[in-house]
Short mmCIF file of C-alpha atoms in Angstrom, two decimals:
data_model
loop_
_atom_site.label_atom_id
_atom_site.label_comp_id
_atom_site.label_asym_id
_atom_site.label_seq_id
_atom_site.Cartn_x
_atom_site.Cartn_y
_atom_site.Cartn_z
CA MET A 23 -27.53 -0.86 33.01
CA THR A 24 -24.09 -2.18 34.00
CA GLN A 25 -21.35 0.26 33.15
CA PRO A 26 -18.23 -1.04 31.35
CA PRO A 27 -15.15 -1.31 33.57
CA PRO A 28 -12.78 1.65 33.31
CA LEU A 29 -9.75 0.81 31.21
CA GLY A 30 -7.45 1.85 34.01
CA SER A 31 -8.78 -1.02 36.15
CA LEU A 32 -7.97 -3.74 33.61
CA CYS A 33 -5.07 -6.12 34.20
CA LEU A 34 -2.35 -5.34 31.66
CA CYS A 35 0.41 -7.77 30.79
CA THR A 36 2.04 -5.50 28.17
CA ASP A 37 2.36 -1.73 28.50
CA GLN A 38 4.95 -0.01 26.32
CA VAL A 39 5.31 3.42 24.69
CA VAL A 40 6.93 3.39 21.25
CA ARG A 41 7.86 6.14 18.84
CA ILE A 42 6.40 5.99 15.32
CA GLY A 43 8.02 8.85 13.43
CA PRO A 44 6.64 12.10 14.88
CA LEU A 45 4.22 10.32 17.27
CA THR A 46 4.50 8.46 20.55
CA LEU A 47 2.12 5.51 20.92
CA ARG A 48 1.24 3.59 24.06
CA ILE A 49 0.52 -0.07 23.33
CA ALA A 50 -1.37 -1.75 26.16
CA SER A 51 -2.59 -5.35 26.12
CA ASP A 52 -3.82 -8.13 28.36
CA VAL A 53 -1.50 -10.45 26.39
CA ALA A 54 1.96 -10.99 27.83
CA ASP A 55 4.85 -10.06 25.50
CA PHE A 56 2.30 -8.80 22.97
CA PRO A 57 3.76 -9.91 19.59
CA ALA A 58 3.08 -6.57 17.89
CA LEU A 59 6.03 -5.07 19.79
CA HIS A 60 8.36 -7.22 17.68
CA TYR A 61 7.54 -4.96 14.74
CA PHE A 62 9.18 -1.94 16.38
CA SER A 63 12.93 -1.42 16.50
CA ARG A 64 14.50 -1.46 19.95
CA VAL A 65 15.28 2.25 19.53
CA ALA A 66 11.55 2.96 19.12
CA ARG A 67 10.85 1.92 22.72
CA MET A 68 10.47 4.93 24.98
CA PRO A 69 11.16 5.30 28.74
CA ASP A 70 8.37 4.26 31.11
CA ALA A 71 7.62 7.85 32.12
CA THR A 72 6.91 8.97 28.54
CA VAL A 73 3.49 10.57 28.10
CA PRO A 74 2.10 9.21 24.78
CA ALA A 75 0.31 11.24 22.15
CA VAL A 76 -1.94 8.28 21.31
CA GLU A 77 -3.01 5.09 23.12
CA LEU A 78 -3.83 1.70 21.63
CA TRP A 79 -5.44 -0.93 23.86
CA CYS A 80 -5.48 -4.47 22.44
CA LEU A 81 -7.69 -6.75 24.51
CA SER A 82 -7.92 -10.43 23.65
CA HIS A 83 -9.09 -11.90 26.95
CA THR A 84 -10.99 -8.97 28.44
CA ASP A 85 -14.13 -7.37 27.08
CA ALA A 86 -14.04 -3.69 28.00
CA GLY A 87 -17.75 -3.40 27.17
CA LEU A 88 -17.23 -0.38 24.91
CA SER A 89 -19.55 0.24 21.99
CA ALA A 90 -18.12 -0.13 18.49
CA ASP A 91 -17.31 2.84 16.27
CA THR A 92 -19.60 3.63 13.35
CA THR A 93 -16.72 4.18 10.91
CA ALA A 94 -16.28 2.13 7.75
CA ARG A 95 -13.10 0.60 9.18
CA ALA A 96 -14.87 -0.50 12.38
CA ARG A 97 -17.62 -2.11 10.31
CA ASN A 98 -15.01 -3.97 8.27
CA PHE A 99 -13.25 -5.17 11.41
CA ALA A 100 -16.57 -6.42 12.80
CA SER A 101 -17.04 -8.52 9.67
CA GLY A 102 -13.51 -9.94 9.83
CA CYS A 103 -12.09 -7.87 6.97
CA TYR A 104 -8.91 -6.18 8.19
CA VAL A 105 -6.92 -4.40 5.48
CA THR A 106 -7.87 -4.81 1.79
CA ASP A 107 -7.56 -8.57 1.28
CA HIS A 108 -6.50 -9.50 4.83
CA PHE A 109 -9.18 -11.37 6.76
CA GLY A 110 -9.48 -12.91 10.21
CA GLU A 111 -11.75 -13.21 13.22
CA PRO A 112 -14.15 -10.29 13.89
CA VAL A 113 -12.68 -7.44 15.94
CA ARG A 114 -14.51 -4.67 17.76
CA MET A 115 -12.99 -1.20 17.44
CA SER A 116 -13.89 1.63 19.80
CA SER A 117 -12.27 5.08 19.62
CA SER A 118 -12.45 8.09 21.89
CA GLY A 119 -10.18 11.09 21.48
CA ASN A 120 -6.61 9.82 21.19
CA ARG A 121 -7.42 6.31 22.42
CA ILE A 122 -8.23 3.32 20.22
CA VAL A 123 -9.46 0.07 21.77
CA LEU A 124 -9.47 -3.20 19.83
CA VAL A 125 -11.18 -6.30 21.23
CA GLY A 126 -10.56 -9.65 19.55
CA GLU A 127 -8.04 -12.41 18.94
CA HIS A 128 -4.54 -12.15 17.42
CA LEU A 129 -4.64 -8.35 17.39
CA GLU A 130 -0.94 -8.17 16.48
CA ARG A 131 -2.20 -8.67 12.94
CA LEU A 132 -3.71 -5.19 13.02
CA VAL A 133 -1.21 -3.01 14.89
CA CYS A 134 1.35 -2.38 12.15
CA PRO A 135 -0.71 -3.41 9.09
CA TYR A 136 -3.44 -0.94 10.06
CA VAL A 137 -3.22 1.10 13.28
CA VAL A 138 0.29 2.53 12.84
CA LYS A 139 -0.42 3.47 9.23
CA TYR A 140 -3.77 4.98 10.16
CA LEU A 141 -2.21 7.09 12.92
CA LEU A 142 0.47 8.37 10.53
CA LEU A 143 -2.21 9.22 7.97
CA ARG A 144 -4.26 11.02 10.63
CA HIS A 145 -1.21 12.94 11.80
CA ALA A 146 -0.39 14.00 8.23
CA ALA A 147 -4.00 15.04 7.59
CA THR A 148 -4.13 17.19 10.73
CA THR A 149 -0.67 18.76 10.47
CA GLY A 150 -0.42 19.35 6.74
CA GLY A 151 2.31 16.78 6.06
CA LEU A 152 2.45 13.62 3.98
CA PHE A 153 2.47 9.96 4.97
CA LEU A 154 4.36 7.86 2.44
CA LYS A 155 4.99 4.18 1.88
CA ALA A 156 8.72 4.37 1.18
CA ALA A 157 12.15 3.28 2.27
CA ALA A 158 14.77 5.99 2.73
CA LEU A 159 18.53 6.23 3.05
CA SER A 160 21.14 8.93 2.76
CA ALA A 161 24.74 9.78 2.04
CA GLY A 162 25.62 13.21 3.28
CA GLU A 163 23.00 15.73 4.30
CA GLY A 164 20.05 14.69 2.12
CA ALA A 165 17.61 11.79 2.02
CA THR A 166 16.71 9.62 -0.96
CA LEU A 167 13.29 7.94 -0.99
CA ILE A 168 12.93 4.47 -2.47
CA VAL A 169 9.42 3.64 -3.66
CA GLY A 170 7.78 1.07 -5.91
CA ARG A 171 5.56 -1.96 -6.05
CA GLY A 172 5.83 -4.87 -3.63
CA GLY A 173 8.66 -7.15 -4.71
CA GLY A 174 10.31 -4.36 -6.69
CA GLY A 175 13.50 -4.55 -4.65
CA LYS A 176 13.18 -1.70 -2.12
CA SER A 177 14.44 -3.73 0.84
CA VAL A 178 17.20 -5.33 -1.20
CA LEU A 179 18.44 -1.90 -2.30
CA VAL A 180 18.43 -0.62 1.26
CA THR A 181 20.19 -3.72 2.56
CA GLY A 182 22.82 -3.71 -0.16
CA LEU A 183 23.68 -0.05 0.25
CA CYS A 184 23.49 0.19 4.06
CA ARG A 185 24.83 -3.16 5.25
CA ASN A 186 28.50 -2.18 5.13
CA GLY A 187 27.97 1.36 6.35
CA ASP A 188 28.37 2.90 2.90
CA ALA A 189 24.96 4.58 3.16
CA THR A 190 23.03 5.74 6.21
CA PHE A 191 19.78 3.89 6.97
CA ILE A 192 16.63 5.98 7.61
CA THR A 193 13.68 3.60 7.23
CA ASN A 194 12.56 0.52 5.34
CA SER A 195 8.85 1.15 5.29
CA HIS A 196 7.20 4.44 6.26
CA VAL A 197 8.04 8.12 5.92
CA VAL A 198 6.51 11.36 7.08
CA LEU A 199 7.39 14.22 4.74
CA ALA A 200 6.89 17.70 6.18
CA ASP A 201 8.37 21.02 5.03
CA GLY A 202 10.60 19.18 2.57
CA ALA A 203 12.16 16.98 5.28
CA VAL A 204 12.03 13.18 5.53
CA GLN A 205 11.44 11.48 8.88
CA GLY A 206 11.49 7.70 9.02
CA VAL A 207 9.61 5.27 11.26
CA ALA A 208 11.82 2.92 13.30
CA SER A 209 10.19 -0.41 12.50
CA THR A 210 11.74 -3.81 12.05
CA MET A 211 12.18 -5.16 8.53
CA PRO A 212 10.26 -8.24 7.34
CA MET A 213 12.82 -9.96 5.09
CA ARG A 214 13.06 -13.23 3.24
CA PRO A 215 16.04 -15.55 3.80
CA GLY A 216 19.22 -14.68 1.94
CA PRO A 217 22.99 -14.46 2.44
CA TRP A 218 22.55 -11.16 4.33
CA LEU A 219 20.05 -12.49 6.87
CA ASP A 220 21.19 -13.93 10.18
CA GLN A 221 18.37 -16.32 11.05
CA THR A 222 19.46 -16.62 14.69
CA ALA A 223 19.42 -12.84 15.22
CA SER A 224 15.93 -12.32 13.84
CA THR A 225 12.34 -12.95 14.90
CA ALA A 226 9.55 -14.79 13.11
CA ALA A 227 7.17 -12.51 11.17
CA LEU A 228 3.46 -12.85 10.52
CA ASP A 229 4.34 -14.22 7.10
CA PRO A 230 5.94 -17.63 7.81
CA GLY A 231 8.32 -17.08 4.91
CA GLU A 232 9.82 -13.94 6.45
CA ARG A 233 11.90 -12.96 9.47
CA LEU A 234 11.96 -9.65 11.34
CA VAL A 235 15.31 -7.87 11.38
CA ASP A 236 16.02 -4.81 13.52
CA PRO A 237 17.82 -2.33 11.23
CA TYR A 238 19.59 -0.82 14.23
CA ASP A 239 21.31 -4.17 14.70
CA ALA A 240 21.80 -4.91 11.00
CA PHE A 241 23.28 -1.60 9.79
CA PRO A 242 26.14 0.42 11.32
CA ARG A 243 24.86 3.90 10.38
CA HIS A 244 21.40 5.33 11.10
CA ALA A 245 19.65 8.70 10.90
CA ARG A 246 16.82 9.43 13.33
CA ALA A 247 16.44 13.17 12.78
CA ALA A 248 14.50 14.54 9.78
CA MET A 249 16.62 15.16 6.67
CA PRO A 250 15.90 17.26 3.54
CA LEU A 251 14.62 15.34 0.52
CA ARG A 252 17.21 15.22 -2.26
CA ALA A 253 16.08 12.49 -4.67
CA VAL A 254 13.57 9.71 -5.34
CA TRP A 255 14.35 6.24 -6.68
CA ILE A 256 11.67 3.95 -8.09
CA ALA A 257 12.85 0.39 -7.46
CA ASP A 258 12.05 -1.85 -10.41
CA PHE A 259 14.30 -4.91 -10.21
CA ARG A 260 13.77 -7.35 -13.08
CA ALA A 261 16.69 -9.74 -13.56
CA PRO A 262 19.99 -10.80 -11.94
CA GLY A 263 23.04 -8.94 -13.17
CA GLU A 264 21.19 -5.95 -14.64
CA HIS A 265 22.00 -2.30 -14.08
CA ASP A 266 19.85 0.33 -15.75
CA VAL A 267 19.17 3.72 -14.16
CA GLN A 268 17.01 6.25 -15.99
CA LEU A 269 16.03 9.80 -15.06
CA LEU A 270 12.26 10.24 -15.35
CA PRO A 271 10.37 13.35 -16.49
CA PRO A 272 9.00 15.19 -13.42
CA GLU A 273 5.28 14.74 -14.12
CA GLU A 274 5.70 11.08 -15.00
CA ALA A 275 7.64 10.57 -11.77
CA ALA A 276 4.99 12.38 -9.72
CA GLY A 277 2.21 10.17 -11.08
CA ILE A 278 4.09 6.99 -10.18
CA VAL A 279 4.93 8.19 -6.68
CA GLU A 280 1.34 9.33 -6.09
CA GLN A 281 -0.03 5.86 -6.79
CA PHE A 282 2.67 3.72 -5.19
CA ALA A 283 3.94 5.83 -2.27
CA LEU A 284 1.18 8.17 -1.09
CA GLY A 285 -0.12 6.33 1.97
CA LEU A 286 -3.73 7.16 1.19
CA ASN A 287 -3.53 5.30 -2.12
CA ALA A 288 -0.96 2.62 -1.32
CA TYR A 289 -2.91 1.36 1.70
CA ARG A 290 -6.47 2.07 0.49
CA PHE A 291 -7.24 4.56 3.26
CA GLU A 292 -9.80 6.60 1.34
CA GLU A 293 -12.65 5.53 3.63
CA ASP A 294 -10.58 6.31 6.72
CA LEU A 295 -9.81 9.80 5.44
CA LEU A 296 -13.47 10.34 4.59
CA ASP A 297 -14.42 9.39 8.15
CA LEU A 298 -11.72 11.73 9.47
CA CYS A 299 -13.42 14.44 7.40
CA GLY A 300 -16.75 13.68 9.09
CA GLY A 301 -18.12 12.02 5.96
CA ASP A 302 -17.87 15.32 4.06
CA TYR A 303 -16.82 14.52 0.49
CA ARG A 304 -15.86 18.12 -0.22
CA ALA A 305 -13.58 18.20 2.82
CA PHE A 306 -12.13 14.87 1.65
CA SER A 307 -11.50 16.33 -1.81
CA ALA A 308 -9.77 19.36 -0.34
CA GLN A 309 -7.56 17.20 1.87
CA TYR A 310 -6.66 14.84 -0.96
CA GLY A 311 -6.00 17.78 -3.28
CA ARG A 312 -3.65 19.26 -0.68
CA MET A 313 -1.76 15.97 -0.33
CA ARG A 314 -1.52 15.48 -4.07
CA ALA A 315 -0.30 19.02 -4.74
CA GLN A 316 2.26 18.81 -1.94
CA LEU A 317 3.57 15.48 -3.17
CA HIS A 318 3.83 16.65 -6.77
CA ALA A 319 5.70 19.78 -5.65
CA ALA A 320 8.18 17.69 -3.65
CA VAL A 321 8.79 15.12 -6.41
CA THR A 322 9.02 17.55 -9.32
CA THR A 323 11.65 19.68 -7.58
CA CYS A 324 14.11 16.82 -7.10
CA PRO A 325 15.44 14.19 -9.54
CA THR A 326 13.58 10.88 -9.77
CA TYR A 327 15.22 7.76 -11.18
CA ARG A 328 13.86 4.40 -12.18
CA VAL A 329 16.42 1.97 -10.78
CA ARG A 330 16.84 -1.56 -12.15
CA SER A 331 19.98 -2.88 -10.55
CA ASP A 332 21.30 -6.08 -9.05
CA VAL A 333 22.80 -4.42 -5.99
CA GLN A 334 24.45 -7.65 -4.86
CA LEU A 335 27.08 -7.06 -7.54
CA THR A 336 29.88 -4.81 -6.29
CA ALA A 337 30.14 -2.77 -9.50
CA ASN A 338 26.42 -2.00 -9.46
CA ARG A 339 26.49 -1.11 -5.78
CA ASP A 340 29.37 1.30 -6.38
CA ARG A 341 27.46 3.01 -9.20
CA LEU A 342 24.39 3.46 -6.99
CA LEU A 343 26.47 4.77 -4.10
CA HIS A 344 27.98 7.35 -6.45
CA LEU A 345 24.48 8.43 -7.49
CA LEU A 346 23.39 8.52 -3.86
CA CYS A 347 26.39 10.59 -2.75
CA ASP A 348 25.94 12.92 -5.71
CA GLY A 349 22.42 13.68 -4.55
CA GLY A 350 20.93 12.40 -7.77
CA THR A 351 22.37 15.14 -9.97
CA SER A 352 24.37 12.98 -12.35
#
C-alpha cells in the first residue's frame, strides 16, 4: 500500500503562526496568501521562530492521503455541512495530537467560523476555563463583557466607545475567561458600511455585505493582557435615539449569558465536546456542569446590565462611558 506523503514534504505557499488568545496556532496552506489570515489582526502574527501549540494544515490542491476522523464534526464536513446552517463543498478532516489537517476547497470558510472556536473550546475544556462569544472593553483596571444576539449592537457599542480612545478595546468577538480574568482574541472585525468605516483601509469579508477592519488600526487604545472581569452588558439595541439601561437580577443575567455567550451553546459545539470526552455522556455532563457553574459564579458576582442605547449620540455615549468607568456600580 502506498504511504501518504509526510506533511513536511508538501509545498507550502502560506506558513504563519498566529496568536488566538492563550494559544499559538500555525496555519499552513498550499494556497498563496491564504485568505483566512485576513481574519487575524496584524498584532496576532507571531515571529517566524515561534513554536506553535497547535497546527492547522489547509490543503486545497494537495491530497495528503490521510484518513478522515470519525468525529461527528468530520462526518458533517464530509457531507458539506460546516457550522450549523453553513454549507459548502465536502471537506476531509484528519486530526492527530495537536495537528488538524483539512483537505478541500475554500477552506478559509472554516478557519475562523469553526477551527479557531473549536480550539478555544478545547483549551477551555482541558484547562478549566471558559470560552465565550463576547466583545470586551475597559476603562481603568477592569473589563466589561458585551454579549447578546447577532444584530443586537455589540460591535456598534464597541466602535462607539473605543473609536476616540475613550475606552480601551479588548476584543470584538471571543473571550477566554480564567480565574476571573478576561483575555481577548485579536481578530479582525467584520463590519457593515457606516460613517465609522474606512472602506479603503479594510478588506473584503466572506459576507459580501461586510468589510474586515483591524481594531489595532481603528482604535487608539488596546489591552492585550488579561484583565479582571468587572461587569457584563447585554446589548439589545432596538431603535435610533433610545437610551435605556437596566440592572438585571443575577440569576436572570446568568441564564441569558449562558445561552448567548457560552461558546458551547452559542456555536452549537455539544457534539465536539462529546467527542472530546471520548463519547462519554457522563464526562460530557460533568464538563458542561463545570462550565455552567463557573459562568454563573462569574456573572452573579458582578453587575449585569441590559443596554439599549444609540451610542452614536454623544449624550448616550457619555452616559455609557460613565457606567463603564464606574465599573458598573451605579
